CSV table of C-alpha atoms and ligand atoms in Angstrom, one decimal:
chain,number,residue,atom,x,y,z
A,17,MET,CA,0.0,0.0,0.0
A,18,VAL,CA,1.2,3.6,-0.7
A,19,SER,CA,2.4,5.3,2.4
A,20,LYS,CA,0.5,8.4,3.5
A,21,GLN,CA,3.5,10.6,3.2
A,22,GLN,CA,3.3,10.1,-0.5
A,23,ASP,CA,0.7,11.5,-2.9
A,24,CYS,CA,-2.7,9.7,-2.8
A,25,TYR,CA,-4.2,8.7,-6.1
A,26,ILE,CA,-7.8,7.5,-6.0
A,27,LEU,CA,-9.5,5.9,-8.9
A,28,ALA,CA,-13.2,6.7,-8.5
A,29,VAL,CA,-16.3,5.3,-10.1
A,30,GLU,CA,-19.9,6.7,-10.3
A,31,THR,CA,-22.8,4.7,-11.7
A,32,SER,CA,-25.7,5.6,-9.4
A,33,CYS,CA,-28.1,6.9,-12.0
A,34,ASP,CA,-27.7,7.7,-15.7
A,35,GLU,CA,-24.0,8.7,-16.0
A,36,THR,CA,-21.2,6.2,-16.2
A,37,SER,CA,-18.1,8.1,-14.9
A,38,ALA,CA,-14.5,7.3,-13.8
A,39,ALA,CA,-11.9,9.7,-12.5
A,40,VAL,CA,-8.4,9.8,-11.0
A,41,ILE,CA,-8.0,12.4,-8.2
A,42,ARG,CA,-4.7,13.4,-6.5
A,43,ASN,CA,-4.9,14.2,-2.7
A,44,GLY,CA,-8.7,14.7,-2.8
A,45,THR,CA,-8.5,18.0,-4.7
A,46,GLU,CA,-6.7,17.7,-8.0
A,47,VAL,CA,-8.6,16.2,-11.0
A,48,LEU,CA,-6.2,14.2,-13.2
A,49,SER,CA,-9.0,12.8,-15.3
A,50,ASN,CA,-12.8,12.8,-15.1
A,51,LEU,CA,-14.6,10.9,-17.9
A,52,ILE,CA,-18.4,10.9,-18.1
A,53,ALA,CA,-20.6,8.9,-20.5
A,54,SER,CA,-24.1,10.3,-20.3
A,55,GLN,CA,-27.1,8.1,-21.1
A,56,ILE,CA,-29.5,11.1,-21.4
A,57,GLU,CA,-30.2,10.6,-25.1
A,58,THR,CA,-31.2,7.0,-24.5
A,59,HIS,CA,-33.6,7.8,-21.6
A,60,ARG,CA,-35.1,10.9,-23.3
A,61,ALA,CA,-37.2,8.7,-25.5
A,62,PHE,CA,-38.9,7.3,-22.4
A,63,GLY,CA,-39.4,10.7,-20.7
A,64,GLY,CA,-37.2,9.7,-17.7
A,65,VAL,CA,-34.6,7.2,-16.5
A,66,VAL,CA,-35.5,3.5,-17.0
A,67,PRO,CA,-33.6,1.5,-14.4
A,68,GLU,CA,-33.0,-1.6,-16.5
A,69,VAL,CA,-31.8,0.4,-19.4
A,70,ALA,CA,-29.5,2.4,-17.2
A,71,SER,CA,-27.9,-0.8,-15.8
A,72,ARG,CA,-27.3,-2.2,-19.2
A,73,LYS,CA,-25.7,1.0,-20.5
A,74,HIS,CA,-23.4,1.1,-17.4
A,75,VAL,CA,-22.3,-2.5,-18.2
A,76,GLU,CA,-21.5,-1.5,-21.8
A,77,SER,CA,-19.2,1.4,-20.9
A,78,ILE,CA,-17.8,0.8,-17.5
A,79,THR,CA,-14.6,-1.1,-18.5
A,80,ARG,CA,-13.7,1.4,-21.2
A,81,MET,CA,-14.3,4.3,-18.9
A,82,LEU,CA,-12.1,2.8,-16.2
A,83,GLU,CA,-9.3,2.1,-18.6
A,84,GLU,CA,-9.5,5.6,-20.2
A,85,ALA,CA,-9.6,7.4,-16.9
A,86,VAL,CA,-6.4,5.7,-15.7
A,87,GLN,CA,-4.7,6.2,-19.1
A,88,GLU,CA,-5.6,9.9,-19.3
A,89,SER,CA,-4.4,10.5,-15.7
A,90,GLY,CA,-0.9,9.3,-16.6
A,91,ILE,CA,-0.9,7.2,-13.4
A,92,ALA,CA,0.0,3.5,-13.6
A,93,MET,CA,-2.7,1.1,-12.2
A,94,GLU,CA,-0.2,-0.2,-9.7
A,95,ASP,CA,0.5,3.3,-8.4
A,96,LEU,CA,-3.2,3.9,-7.4
A,97,SER,CA,-3.7,4.3,-3.7
A,98,ALA,CA,-7.3,3.1,-3.6
A,99,ILE,CA,-10.4,2.4,-5.6
A,100,ALA,CA,-13.5,4.4,-4.7
A,101,VAL,CA,-17.1,3.8,-5.8
A,102,THR,CA,-20.6,5.3,-5.2
A,103,GLU,CA,-22.2,2.7,-2.8
A,104,GLY,CA,-25.5,4.5,-2.6
A,105,PRO,CA,-28.1,6.0,-2.7
A,106,GLY,CA,-29.2,5.4,-6.3
A,107,LEU,CA,-30.8,2.8,-8.5
A,108,VAL,CA,-29.8,-0.6,-7.2
A,109,GLY,CA,-29.0,-2.2,-10.5
A,110,ALA,CA,-27.0,0.8,-11.7
A,111,LEU,CA,-25.0,1.0,-8.4
A,112,LEU,CA,-24.2,-2.6,-8.6
A,113,VAL,CA,-22.4,-2.3,-11.9
A,114,GLY,CA,-20.0,0.3,-10.5
A,115,VAL,CA,-19.6,-1.6,-7.2
A,116,MET,CA,-18.8,-4.9,-8.9
A,117,ALA,CA,-16.3,-3.2,-11.2
A,118,ALA,CA,-14.6,-1.4,-8.3
A,119,LYS,CA,-14.5,-4.5,-6.1
A,120,SER,CA,-13.0,-6.6,-8.9
A,121,LEU,CA,-10.3,-4.0,-9.5
A,122,ALA,CA,-9.5,-3.5,-5.8
A,123,PHE,CA,-9.2,-7.3,-5.5
A,124,ALA,CA,-7.1,-7.8,-8.6
A,125,LEU,CA,-4.7,-4.9,-7.8
A,126,ASP,CA,-4.7,-5.6,-4.0
A,127,LYS,CA,-5.7,-2.0,-3.2
A,128,PRO,CA,-8.1,-0.7,-0.5
A,129,LEU,CA,-11.8,-0.2,-1.5
A,130,ILE,CA,-13.8,2.9,-0.4
A,131,GLY,CA,-17.6,2.9,-0.7
A,132,VAL,CA,-18.8,6.5,-1.0
A,133,HIS,CA,-22.1,8.2,-0.2
A,134,HIS,CA,-23.3,9.9,-3.4
A,135,ILE,CA,-24.4,13.1,-1.5
A,136,ALA,CA,-21.0,13.3,0.3
A,137,GLY,CA,-19.7,13.3,-3.3
A,138,HIS,CA,-21.9,16.2,-4.4
A,139,ILE,CA,-20.9,18.2,-1.3
A,140,TYR,CA,-17.2,17.5,-1.7
A,141,ALA,CA,-17.3,18.5,-5.4
A,142,ASN,CA,-16.7,21.9,-3.8
A,143,ARG,CA,-13.3,20.7,-2.4
A,144,LEU,CA,-12.1,20.2,-6.1
A,145,VAL,CA,-12.1,24.0,-6.3
A,146,GLU,CA,-11.8,25.5,-2.8
A,147,GLU,CA,-10.7,24.9,0.7
A,148,ILE,CA,-13.7,24.1,3.0
A,149,LEU,CA,-13.9,25.9,6.3
A,150,TYR,CA,-15.8,24.3,9.2
A,151,PRO,CA,-18.5,24.4,10.4
A,152,SER,CA,-19.9,24.4,6.8
A,153,MET,CA,-23.5,24.2,5.6
A,154,ALA,CA,-24.4,22.4,2.3
A,155,LEU,CA,-27.6,23.0,0.3
A,156,VAL,CA,-27.9,19.8,-1.8
A,157,VAL,CA,-30.3,20.2,-4.7
A,158,SER,CA,-30.4,17.3,-7.3
A,159,GLY,CA,-32.7,15.1,-9.2
A,160,GLY,CA,-33.2,12.8,-6.2
A,161,HIS,CA,-32.2,15.0,-3.2
A,162,THR,CA,-33.1,18.3,-1.5
A,163,GLU,CA,-31.2,18.6,1.8
A,164,LEU,CA,-29.5,20.9,4.2
A,165,VAL,CA,-26.5,19.2,5.7
A,166,LEU,CA,-24.2,20.6,8.4
A,167,MET,CA,-20.6,19.6,8.5
A,168,GLU,CA,-19.1,20.4,11.9
A,169,ARG,CA,-15.7,19.0,10.7
A,170,ALA,CA,-14.3,17.4,7.6
A,171,GLY,CA,-16.4,14.4,6.7
A,172,SER,CA,-19.0,14.6,9.5
A,173,PHE,CA,-22.6,15.0,8.2
A,174,LYS,CA,-25.7,16.1,10.1
A,175,LEU,CA,-29.0,16.3,8.3
A,176,LEU,CA,-30.8,19.5,9.2
A,177,GLY,CA,-33.6,19.3,6.7
A,178,ARG,CA,-34.8,17.4,3.7
A,179,THR,CA,-37.7,17.2,1.3
A,180,ARG,CA,-40.8,15.5,2.5
A,181,ASP,CA,-41.9,14.6,-1.0
A,182,ASP,CA,-40.4,15.5,-4.4
A,183,ALA,CA,-36.8,16.5,-4.8
A,184,VAL,CA,-36.2,19.9,-6.5
A,185,GLY,CA,-34.8,18.5,-9.7
A,186,GLU,CA,-37.7,16.0,-9.8
A,187,ALA,CA,-40.2,18.9,-9.5
A,188,TYR,CA,-38.3,20.8,-12.2
A,189,ASP,CA,-38.5,17.8,-14.5
A,190,LYS,CA,-42.2,17.2,-13.9
A,191,VAL,CA,-43.0,20.9,-14.5
A,192,ALA,CA,-40.9,20.8,-17.6
A,193,ARG,CA,-42.9,17.8,-18.9
A,194,ALA,CA,-46.2,19.6,-18.2
A,195,LEU,CA,-44.9,22.6,-20.2
A,196,GLY,CA,-43.9,20.3,-23.1
A,197,PHE,CA,-40.1,20.0,-22.7
A,198,PRO,CA,-38.1,16.8,-23.0
A,199,TYR,CA,-36.3,15.0,-20.1
A,200,PRO,CA,-34.4,16.3,-18.2
A,201,GLY,CA,-36.3,19.5,-18.3
A,202,GLY,CA,-34.7,21.5,-15.5
A,203,PRO,CA,-32.5,23.6,-17.8
A,204,TYR,CA,-35.5,24.5,-20.1
A,205,VAL,CA,-37.6,25.7,-17.2
A,206,ASP,CA,-34.6,27.7,-15.9
A,207,LYS,CA,-34.1,29.4,-19.3
A,208,LEU,CA,-37.8,30.1,-19.8
A,209,ALA,CA,-38.1,31.6,-16.4
A,210,GLY,CA,-35.1,33.9,-17.2
A,211,GLU,CA,-36.8,35.1,-20.3
A,212,ALA,CA,-40.3,35.7,-18.8
A,213,THR,CA,-41.7,39.2,-18.6
A,214,GLU,CA,-44.7,38.3,-16.5
A,215,VAL,CA,-45.1,36.0,-13.4
A,216,VAL,CA,-47.9,33.7,-12.3
A,217,GLU,CA,-47.9,33.9,-8.5
A,218,LEU,CA,-47.6,30.4,-7.0
A,219,PRO,CA,-47.6,29.2,-3.3
A,220,ARG,CA,-44.5,28.9,-1.1
A,221,ALA,CA,-44.2,25.8,1.2
A,222,TRP,CA,-42.6,27.2,4.3
A,223,LEU,CA,-43.9,24.3,6.6
A,224,GLU,CA,-43.6,24.9,10.4
A,225,PRO,CA,-41.8,28.2,11.3
A,226,ASP,CA,-38.6,26.5,12.6
A,227,SER,CA,-38.5,23.6,10.1
A,228,TYR,CA,-35.6,23.2,7.6
A,229,ASP,CA,-37.6,20.6,5.6
A,230,PHE,CA,-38.9,21.2,2.2
A,231,SER,CA,-42.0,20.2,0.3
A,232,LEU,CA,-42.5,20.6,-3.5
A,233,SER,CA,-45.5,18.4,-4.3
A,234,GLY,CA,-48.1,21.2,-3.5
A,235,LEU,CA,-46.2,23.7,-5.8
A,236,LYS,CA,-46.0,21.1,-8.5
A,237,SER,CA,-49.8,20.5,-8.3
A,238,ALA,CA,-50.4,24.2,-8.4
A,239,VAL,CA,-48.3,24.4,-11.6
A,240,LEU,CA,-50.2,21.6,-13.2
A,241,ASN,CA,-53.5,23.2,-12.3
A,242,ALA,CA,-52.4,26.5,-13.8
A,243,VAL,CA,-51.2,24.9,-17.0
A,244,ASN,CA,-54.6,23.0,-17.4
A,245,GLN,CA,-56.6,26.2,-16.7
A,246,HIS,CA,-54.7,28.1,-19.4
A,247,ARG,CA,-55.1,25.2,-21.9
A,248,MET,CA,-58.8,24.8,-21.2
A,249,ARG,CA,-59.3,28.5,-21.9
A,250,GLY,CA,-57.4,28.0,-25.2
A,251,GLU,CA,-54.7,30.5,-24.2
A,252,GLU,CA,-51.2,30.5,-25.6
A,253,GLY,CA,-47.8,31.8,-24.6
A,254,PHE,CA,-48.5,31.4,-20.8
A,255,GLU,CA,-45.5,29.1,-20.3
A,256,PRO,CA,-42.8,31.6,-19.4
A,257,ALA,CA,-44.9,33.3,-16.7
A,258,ILE,CA,-45.6,29.9,-15.1
A,259,ALA,CA,-41.9,28.8,-15.3
A,260,ARG,CA,-41.0,32.1,-13.7
A,261,GLY,CA,-43.6,31.7,-10.9
A,262,PHE,CA,-42.4,28.2,-10.2
A,263,GLN,CA,-38.8,29.1,-10.2
A,264,GLU,CA,-39.3,32.1,-7.9
A,265,SER,CA,-41.3,30.0,-5.4
A,266,VAL,CA,-38.6,27.3,-5.3
A,267,ILE,CA,-35.7,29.7,-5.0
A,268,GLU,CA,-37.3,31.9,-2.3
A,269,VAL,CA,-37.8,29.0,0.0
A,270,LEU,CA,-34.4,27.4,-0.7
A,271,VAL,CA,-32.5,30.6,-0.2
A,272,GLU,CA,-34.4,31.6,3.0
A,273,LYS,CA,-34.0,28.3,4.7
A,274,ALA,CA,-30.3,27.9,3.7
A,275,ILE,CA,-29.5,31.4,5.1
A,276,ARG,CA,-31.4,30.6,8.3
A,277,ALA,CA,-29.5,27.3,8.7
A,278,VAL,CA,-26.1,29.1,8.2
A,279,ARG,CA,-26.9,31.7,10.9
A,280,ALA,CA,-28.3,29.1,13.3
A,281,THR,CA,-25.2,27.0,13.1
A,282,ASP,CA,-22.6,29.8,12.8
A,283,SER,CA,-21.4,28.1,9.6
A,284,ARG,CA,-18.4,29.8,7.9
A,285,GLN,CA,-19.5,28.9,4.4
A,286,LEU,CA,-22.6,27.9,2.4
A,287,LEU,CA,-21.9,25.2,-0.2
A,288,LEU,CA,-24.3,24.7,-3.1
A,289,CYS,CA,-24.2,21.4,-4.8
A,290,GLY,CA,-26.1,18.8,-7.0
A,291,GLY,CA,-27.5,19.0,-10.5
A,292,VAL,CA,-29.9,21.9,-9.7
A,293,ALA,CA,-26.9,24.0,-8.6
A,294,ALA,CA,-26.6,24.6,-12.4
A,295,ASN,CA,-29.8,26.7,-12.2
A,296,GLN,CA,-29.0,30.3,-13.2
A,297,GLY,CA,-31.8,31.8,-11.1
A,298,LEU,CA,-30.8,29.9,-7.9
A,299,ARG,CA,-27.1,30.8,-8.4
A,300,ALA,CA,-27.9,34.5,-8.9
A,301,ALA,CA,-30.3,34.7,-6.0
A,302,LEU,CA,-28.0,32.9,-3.6
A,303,THR,CA,-25.0,34.9,-4.7
A,304,GLN,CA,-26.8,38.2,-4.2
A,305,ARG,CA,-28.2,37.2,-0.8
A,306,CYS,CA,-24.9,35.9,0.5
A,307,GLU,CA,-23.1,39.0,-0.6
A,308,ARG,CA,-25.7,41.1,1.3
A,309,GLU,CA,-25.4,38.9,4.4
A,310,GLY,CA,-21.6,38.6,4.3
A,311,ILE,CA,-21.7,34.8,3.9
A,312,ALA,CA,-19.0,33.0,1.9
A,313,LEU,CA,-20.7,31.0,-0.8
A,314,LEU,CA,-19.1,28.1,-2.8
A,315,ILE,CA,-20.6,26.8,-6.0
A,316,PRO,CA,-18.7,24.2,-8.0
A,317,PRO,CA,-18.3,24.7,-11.8
A,318,LEU,CA,-21.1,23.2,-13.8
A,319,LYS,CA,-19.1,20.1,-14.8
A,320,TYR,CA,-18.8,19.1,-11.1
A,321,CYS,CA,-22.5,19.9,-10.3
A,322,THR,CA,-24.0,17.0,-12.2
A,323,ASP,CA,-23.1,13.4,-11.5
A,324,ASN,CA,-19.4,12.7,-12.0
A,325,ALA,CA,-16.7,10.5,-10.5
A,326,ALA,CA,-14.3,13.3,-9.6
A,327,MET,CA,-16.6,14.3,-6.7
A,328,ILE,CA,-16.7,10.7,-5.5
A,329,GLY,CA,-12.9,10.7,-5.4
A,330,ALA,CA,-12.9,13.9,-3.4
A,331,ALA,CA,-15.2,12.5,-0.8
A,332,ALA,CA,-13.3,9.1,-0.7
A,333,TYR,CA,-10.2,11.0,0.2
A,334,LEU,CA,-11.7,11.8,3.6
A,335,LYS,CA,-12.0,8.1,4.4
A,336,TRP,CA,-8.5,7.4,3.0
A,337,CYS,CA,-6.9,9.9,5.3
A,338,ASN,CA,-8.6,8.1,8.2
A,339,SER,CA,-7.8,4.6,6.9
A,340,GLU,CA,-11.5,3.7,6.8
A,341,PHE,CA,-11.8,1.2,4.1
A,342,SER,CA,-14.8,-0.9,2.9
A,343,SER,CA,-15.0,-4.7,2.8
A,344,LEU,CA,-15.1,-6.5,-0.5
A,345,GLU,CA,-18.6,-7.7,0.6
A,346,ILE,CA,-20.2,-4.3,-0.1
A,347,LYS,CA,-23.2,-4.2,-2.4
A,348,GLY,CA,-25.1,-1.2,-3.8
A,349,GLU,CA,-27.2,0.5,-1.1
A,350,PRO,CA,-30.2,2.2,-2.7
A,351,SER,CA,-31.1,3.9,0.6
A,352,PHE,CA,-27.8,4.7,2.2
A,353,SER,CA,-27.6,7.0,5.3
A,354,LEU,CA,-25.3,10.1,4.9
A,355,GLU,CA,-25.0,10.6,8.6
A,356,ALA,CA,-23.9,7.0,9.1
A,357,TRP,CA,-21.3,7.4,6.4
A,358,SER,CA,-19.6,10.2,8.4
A,359,VAL,CA,-15.8,9.8,9.0
A,360,GLN,CA,-15.1,8.5,12.5
A,361,SER,CA,-13.8,11.0,14.9
B,3,KG4,O1,-27.3,15.8,-9.4
B,3,KG4,P1,-27.9,15.3,-10.7
B,3,KG4,O2,-27.0,15.3,-12.0
B,3,KG4,O3,-28.5,13.9,-10.6
B,3,KG4,C1,-28.9,13.4,-9.4
B,3,KG4,O4,-28.1,12.9,-8.6
B,3,KG4,O5,-30.2,13.5,-9.2
B,3,KG4,O6,-29.2,16.3,-11.0
B,3,KG4,C2,-30.0,16.1,-12.1
B,3,KG4,C3,-31.2,17.1,-12.0
B,3,KG4,C4,-32.3,16.9,-13.0
B,3,KG4,O7,-33.5,16.8,-12.4
B,3,KG4,C5,-32.2,18.2,-13.9
B,3,KG4,O8,-33.4,18.6,-14.5
B,3,KG4,C6,-31.7,19.2,-12.8
B,3,KG4,O9,-30.7,18.5,-12.1
B,3,KG4,N1,-31.1,20.4,-13.5
B,3,KG4,C7,-31.6,21.6,-13.4
B,3,KG4,C8,-30.8,22.5,-14.1
B,3,KG4,N2,-29.8,21.7,-14.7
B,3,KG4,C9,-30.0,20.4,-14.2
B,3,KG4,N3,-32.7,22.0,-12.7
B,3,KG4,C10,-33.0,23.3,-12.8
B,3,KG4,N4,-32.3,24.2,-13.5
B,3,KG4,C11,-31.2,23.8,-14.2
B,3,KG4,N5,-30.5,24.7,-14.8
B,4,ZN,ZN1,-26.3,13.2,-8.1
């Protein structure tokens, strides 16, 4: 095994949903390679991710992705320090492809294996660009997750709030579908909202006054009702105003709760992460509000916001530093606890 005085090279694998990705990361921060094979074109025809199709696509490309990621990094297989893989949460069949590949490689090369929590990966995507100062607050917004996570120290995760129904990205995709856009529709709704000159006012789900939880299903239903009413009246051109109303409602609640969480925990930074961190409206609103409040805001570049293996390598490094390795018995864990994945103190 490579001694910890030397550089650490982690080969990371991500197959939790519809991207097959492999990356090599030096010392948890430096991306030597990060290859991503997206399956979006395949799933688009079905209007969403089809689990069986996702697994099959991962099987088709995983070996080539691993080989190319190592080759592009310039690091020899035997010089790798560890093999990391997304263990969960995600689609069980999809996770299993990455986990089996990583386990086989770890066994064949006699290297430690590190199973990684997907959300820890999204959060530590920020570490690929900036130093993280603790305590730190993360606002995780993706296709499957909407969470506020407190990190009191490196690799410790405390869930402050989460969605009680739909995830933000999921709501964006459903609203996009109602407005006639293909999957994944988040970016279309974002663009349309930015172009709108009018707004349809929609409700905000604040929940209990002190709650950090979110709820998006009521808002989604309100959007669907508004769309139906306009259609029934035979109106046209209402889509931008609805997209704007939906986006404003989502953003106002996310920003307000995130800022309140930062204040309540004396967090030194707010980290935005997950696929919806690509949303221009959310980025602009958070940037403006954090500037006004004097809060340091970190947002990873777009390429590290959506699913990728580099972020998995960044999170795996936390475990590597603590010599916390996984057994070769691990399987994909569709509902994996982030708090339980915390690095031991
Ligand atoms: O993190 P991610 O790549 O996958 C999951 O782990 O879920 O997030 C994908 C989600 C999709 O729902 C997609 O519509 C949404 O992120 N998304 C956006 C934008 N770009 C991607 N949602 C709103 N605005 C965007 N610009
Ligand atoms: Zn993700």
